[in-house]
Amino acid sequence: MVADDHSLLASIAATEDNHDLPRLEKLAHCALWRGHRPCQTIEEKSTMGKFLKSGKVVIVLSGRYAGKKAVIVSNHADGTQDRPYGHAFVAGVSSYPLRVTKGMGKKLQKKRSRVKPFVRVVNYNHLMPTRYALDISMDKEVCNKDSLRNPEQKRKALRVIKGKMEERYKTGKNRWFFQKLRF
């Protein structure tokens, strides 16, 4: 927008009764036609909704667990002191359960139904959200970012997550989450 258009828009927005509102809309349309962004001080700013919430199933895009499915345990959209970017604490499936048939014995079925989990803090840029959600209630005291610093607490968190995931797998719910991603 040229400078006098911007000042005109600001003066129109500042007045109590906007009689010249059609002209304001026309100026905003002209600004868009010229390839400029419209003035956001006039109308309320639109903010994007937060959709990466705990329980959301995501796919990890980079690193050791690239292509693996995970669920967000806790998220930090605005970042923290040590990580000044949006990130999430995720728990995912490192190795998926194998196919089980009727002819297999109980011991072999139990072995092939194992789920190997992973926990990680991942940048939002390295997560791809899906339309699915997983309603596994994780204990926030055991499964949190601080548990990654201490190896003993991390093992305990992995044990808790493994138990919850295997229990969910055996009930037959959320089958898509426990299948290997084919791409």
mmCIF file with all atom_site columns, N, CA and C in Angstrom, residues 77-107:
data_model
loop_
_atom_site.group_PDB
_atom_site.id
_atom_site.type_symbol
_atom_site.label_atom_id
_atom_site.label_alt_id
_atom_site.label_comp_id
_atom_site.label_asym_id
_atom_site.label_entity_id
_atom_site.label_seq_id
_atom_site.pdbx_PDB_ins_code
_atom_site.Cartn_x
_atom_site.Cartn_y
_atom_site.Cartn_z
_atom_site.occupancy
_atom_site.B_iso_or_equiv
_atom_site.pdbx_formal_charge
_atom_site.auth_seq_id
_atom_site.auth_comp_id
_atom_site.auth_asym_id
_atom_site.auth_atom_id
_atom_site.pdbx_PDB_model_num
ATOM 1  N N  . ALA A 1 77  ? 3.878  -24.866 22.966 1.00 0.00 ? 77  ALA A N  1
ATOM 2  C CA . ALA A 1 77  ? 3.741  -24.147 21.694 1.00 0.00 ? 77  ALA A CA 1
ATOM 3  C C  . ALA A 1 77  ? 4.634  -22.908 21.632 1.00 0.00 ? 77  ALA A C  1
ATOM 4  N N  . ASP A 1 78  ? 4.788  -22.218 22.746 1.00 0.00 ? 78  ASP A N  1
ATOM 5  C CA . ASP A 1 78  ? 5.566  -20.981 22.749 1.00 0.00 ? 78  ASP A CA 1
ATOM 6  C C  . ASP A 1 78  ? 7.029  -21.206 23.084 1.00 0.00 ? 78  ASP A C  1
ATOM 7  N N  . GLY A 1 79  ? 7.394  -22.419 23.403 1.00 0.00 ? 79  GLY A N  1
ATOM 8  C CA . GLY A 1 79  ? 8.781  -22.717 23.750 1.00 0.00 ? 79  GLY A CA 1
ATOM 9  C C  . GLY A 1 79  ? 9.034  -22.522 25.238 1.00 0.00 ? 79  GLY A C  1
ATOM 10 N N  . THR A 1 80  ? 10.240 -22.853 25.645 1.00 0.00 ? 80  THR A N  1
ATOM 11 C CA . THR A 1 80  ? 10.658 -22.673 27.040 1.00 0.00 ? 80  THR A CA 1
ATOM 12 C C  . THR A 1 80  ? 12.003 -21.964 27.048 1.00 0.00 ? 80  THR A C  1
ATOM 13 N N  . GLN A 1 81  ? 12.566 -21.799 28.230 1.00 0.00 ? 81  GLN A N  1
ATOM 14 C CA . GLN A 1 81  ? 13.847 -21.112 28.358 1.00 0.00 ? 81  GLN A CA 1
ATOM 15 C C  . GLN A 1 81  ? 14.972 -21.869 27.643 1.00 0.00 ? 81  GLN A C  1
ATOM 16 N N  . ASP A 1 82  ? 15.024 -23.195 27.836 1.00 0.00 ? 82  ASP A N  1
ATOM 17 C CA . ASP A 1 82  ? 16.096 -23.980 27.212 1.00 0.00 ? 82  ASP A CA 1
ATOM 18 C C  . ASP A 1 82  ? 15.812 -24.327 25.753 1.00 0.00 ? 82  ASP A C  1
ATOM 19 N N  . ARG A 1 83  ? 14.527 -24.360 25.349 1.00 0.00 ? 83  ARG A N  1
ATOM 20 C CA . ARG A 1 83  ? 14.157 -24.616 23.948 1.00 0.00 ? 83  ARG A CA 1
ATOM 21 C C  . ARG A 1 83  ? 13.206 -23.502 23.502 1.00 0.00 ? 83  ARG A C  1
ATOM 22 N N  . PRO A 1 84  ? 13.753 -22.433 22.909 1.00 0.00 ? 84  PRO A N  1
ATOM 23 C CA . PRO A 1 84  ? 12.909 -21.266 22.573 1.00 0.00 ? 84  PRO A CA 1
ATOM 24 C C  . PRO A 1 84  ? 12.119 -21.427 21.265 1.00 0.00 ? 84  PRO A C  1
ATOM 25 N N  . TYR A 1 85  ? 11.599 -22.605 21.014 1.00 0.00 ? 85  TYR A N  1
ATOM 26 C CA . TYR A 1 85  ? 10.806 -22.877 19.821 1.00 0.00 ? 85  TYR A CA 1
ATOM 27 C C  . TYR A 1 85  ? 9.688  -23.834 20.225 1.00 0.00 ? 85  TYR A C  1
ATOM 28 N N  . GLY A 1 86  ? 8.665  -23.921 19.415 1.00 0.00 ? 86  GLY A N  1
ATOM 29 C CA . GLY A 1 86  ? 7.564  -24.821 19.700 1.00 0.00 ? 86  GLY A CA 1
ATOM 30 C C  . GLY A 1 86  ? 8.010  -26.271 19.637 1.00 0.00 ? 86  GLY A C  1
ATOM 31 N N  . HIS A 1 87  ? 7.726  -27.014 20.676 1.00 0.00 ? 87  HIS A N  1
ATOM 32 C CA . HIS A 1 87  ? 8.131  -28.414 20.703 1.00 0.00 ? 87  HIS A CA 1
ATOM 33 C C  . HIS A 1 87  ? 7.137  -29.231 21.521 1.00 0.00 ? 87  HIS A C  1
ATOM 34 N N  . ALA A 1 88  ? 7.248  -30.536 21.410 1.00 0.00 ? 88  ALA A N  1
ATOM 35 C CA . ALA A 1 88  ? 6.343  -31.440 22.101 1.00 0.00 ? 88  ALA A CA 1
ATOM 36 C C  . ALA A 1 88  ? 7.109  -32.648 22.627 1.00 0.00 ? 88  ALA A C  1
ATOM 37 N N  . PHE A 1 89  ? 6.648  -33.148 23.756 1.00 0.00 ? 89  PHE A N  1
ATOM 38 C CA . PHE A 1 89  ? 7.168  -34.393 24.319 1.00 0.00 ? 89  PHE A CA 1
ATOM 39 C C  . PHE A 1 89  ? 6.277  -35.502 23.773 1.00 0.00 ? 89  PHE A C  1
ATOM 40 N N  . VAL A 1 90  ? 6.849  -36.391 22.962 1.00 0.00 ? 90  VAL A N  1
ATOM 41 C CA . VAL A 1 90  ? 6.063  -37.423 22.299 1.00 0.00 ? 90  VAL A CA 1
ATOM 42 C C  . VAL A 1 90  ? 6.480  -38.811 22.760 1.00 0.00 ? 90  VAL A C  1
ATOM 43 N N  . ALA A 1 91  ? 5.527  -39.722 22.724 1.00 0.00 ? 91  ALA A N  1
ATOM 44 C CA . ALA A 1 91  ? 5.778  -41.145 22.977 1.00 0.00 ? 91  ALA A CA 1
ATOM 45 C C  . ALA A 1 91  ? 5.290  -41.884 21.749 1.00 0.00 ? 91  ALA A C  1
ATOM 46 N N  . GLY A 1 92  ? 6.162  -42.689 21.156 1.00 0.00 ? 92  GLY A N  1
ATOM 47 C CA . GLY A 1 92  ? 5.801  -43.358 19.909 1.00 0.00 ? 92  GLY A CA 1
ATOM 48 C C  . GLY A 1 92  ? 6.174  -44.816 19.896 1.00 0.00 ? 92  GLY A C  1
ATOM 49 N N  . VAL A 1 93  ? 5.926  -45.430 18.753 1.00 0.00 ? 93  VAL A N  1
ATOM 50 C CA . VAL A 1 93  ? 6.193  -46.855 18.568 1.00 0.00 ? 93  VAL A CA 1
ATOM 51 C C  . VAL A 1 93  ? 7.462  -47.007 17.747 1.00 0.00 ? 93  VAL A C  1
ATOM 52 N N  . SER A 1 94  ? 8.508  -47.547 18.384 1.00 0.00 ? 94  SER A N  1
ATOM 53 C CA . SER A 1 94  ? 9.782  -47.756 17.713 1.00 0.00 ? 94  SER A CA 1
ATOM 54 C C  . SER A 1 94  ? 9.729  -48.991 16.821 1.00 0.00 ? 94  SER A C  1
ATOM 55 N N  . SER A 1 95  ? 9.216  -50.098 17.367 1.00 0.00 ? 95  SER A N  1
ATOM 56 C CA . SER A 1 95  ? 9.006  -51.294 16.529 1.00 0.00 ? 95  SER A CA 1
ATOM 57 C C  . SER A 1 95  ? 7.579  -51.778 16.744 1.00 0.00 ? 95  SER A C  1
ATOM 58 N N  . TYR A 1 96  ? 6.903  -51.957 15.636 1.00 0.00 ? 96  TYR A N  1
ATOM 59 C CA . TYR A 1 96  ? 5.478  -52.277 15.657 1.00 0.00 ? 96  TYR A CA 1
ATOM 60 C C  . TYR A 1 96  ? 5.250  -53.772 15.912 1.00 0.00 ? 96  TYR A C  1
ATOM 61 N N  . PRO A 1 97  ? 4.068  -54.142 16.422 1.00 0.00 ? 97  PRO A N  1
ATOM 62 C CA . PRO A 1 97  ? 3.751  -55.558 16.617 1.00 0.00 ? 97  PRO A CA 1
ATOM 63 C C  . PRO A 1 97  ? 3.660  -56.283 15.276 1.00 0.00 ? 97  PRO A C  1
ATOM 64 N N  . LEU A 1 98  ? 3.991  -57.566 15.274 1.00 0.00 ? 98  LEU A N  1
ATOM 65 C CA . LEU A 1 98  ? 3.958  -58.369 14.057 1.00 0.00 ? 98  LEU A CA 1
ATOM 66 C C  . LEU A 1 98  ? 2.592  -59.045 13.904 1.00 0.00 ? 98  LEU A C  1
ATOM 67 N N  . ARG A 1 99  ? 2.341  -59.591 12.710 1.00 0.00 ? 99  ARG A N  1
ATOM 68 C CA . ARG A 1 99  ? 1.064  -60.239 12.434 1.00 0.00 ? 99  ARG A CA 1
ATOM 69 C C  . ARG A 1 99  ? 0.921  -61.523 13.255 1.00 0.00 ? 99  ARG A C  1
ATOM 70 N N  . VAL A 1 100 ? -0.276 -61.727 13.775 1.00 0.00 ? 100 VAL A N  1
ATOM 71 C CA . VAL A 1 100 ? -0.580 -62.907 14.575 1.00 0.00 ? 100 VAL A CA 1
ATOM 72 C C  . VAL A 1 100 ? -1.695 -63.688 13.878 1.00 0.00 ? 100 VAL A C  1
ATOM 73 N N  . THR A 1 101 ? -1.523 -65.011 13.790 1.00 0.00 ? 101 THR A N  1
ATOM 74 C CA . THR A 1 101 ? -2.550 -65.866 13.175 1.00 0.00 ? 101 THR A CA 1
ATOM 75 C C  . THR A 1 101 ? -3.067 -66.876 14.194 1.00 0.00 ? 101 THR A C  1
ATOM 76 N N  . LYS A 1 102 ? -4.155 -67.551 13.825 1.00 0.00 ? 102 LYS A N  1
ATOM 77 C CA . LYS A 1 102 ? -4.778 -68.519 14.741 1.00 0.00 ? 102 LYS A CA 1
ATOM 78 C C  . LYS A 1 102 ? -3.873 -69.717 15.026 1.00 0.00 ? 102 LYS A C  1
ATOM 79 N N  . GLY A 1 103 ? -3.097 -70.121 14.049 1.00 0.00 ? 103 GLY A N  1
ATOM 80 C CA . GLY A 1 103 ? -2.273 -71.318 14.187 1.00 0.00 ? 103 GLY A CA 1
ATOM 81 C C  . GLY A 1 103 ? -1.095 -71.156 15.142 1.00 0.00 ? 103 GLY A C  1
ATOM 82 N N  . MET A 1 104 ? -0.802 -69.936 15.541 1.00 0.00 ? 104 MET A N  1
ATOM 83 C CA . MET A 1 104 ? 0.346  -69.705 16.434 1.00 0.00 ? 104 MET A CA 1
ATOM 84 C C  . MET A 1 104 ? -0.029 -70.032 17.872 1.00 0.00 ? 104 MET A C  1
ATOM 85 N N  . GLY A 1 105 ? 0.956  -70.512 18.615 1.00 0.00 ? 105 GLY A N  1
ATOM 86 C CA . GLY A 1 105 ? 0.743  -70.790 20.026 1.00 0.00 ? 105 GLY A CA 1
ATOM 87 C C  . GLY A 1 105 ? 0.663  -69.506 20.835 1.00 0.00 ? 105 GLY A C  1
ATOM 88 N N  . LYS A 1 106 ? 0.228  -69.616 22.080 1.00 0.00 ? 106 LYS A N  1
ATOM 89 C CA . LYS A 1 106 ? 0.062  -68.437 22.934 1.00 0.00 ? 106 LYS A CA 1
ATOM 90 C C  . LYS A 1 106 ? 1.385  -67.739 23.201 1.00 0.00 ? 106 LYS A C  1
ATOM 91 N N  . LYS A 1 107 ? 2.440  -68.522 23.365 1.00 0.00 ? 107 LYS A N  1
ATOM 92 C CA . LYS A 1 107 ? 3.757  -67.936 23.644 1.00 0.00 ? 107 LYS A CA 1
ATOM 93 C C  . LYS A 1 107 ? 4.232  -67.091 22.462 1.00 0.00 ? 107 LYS A C  1
#
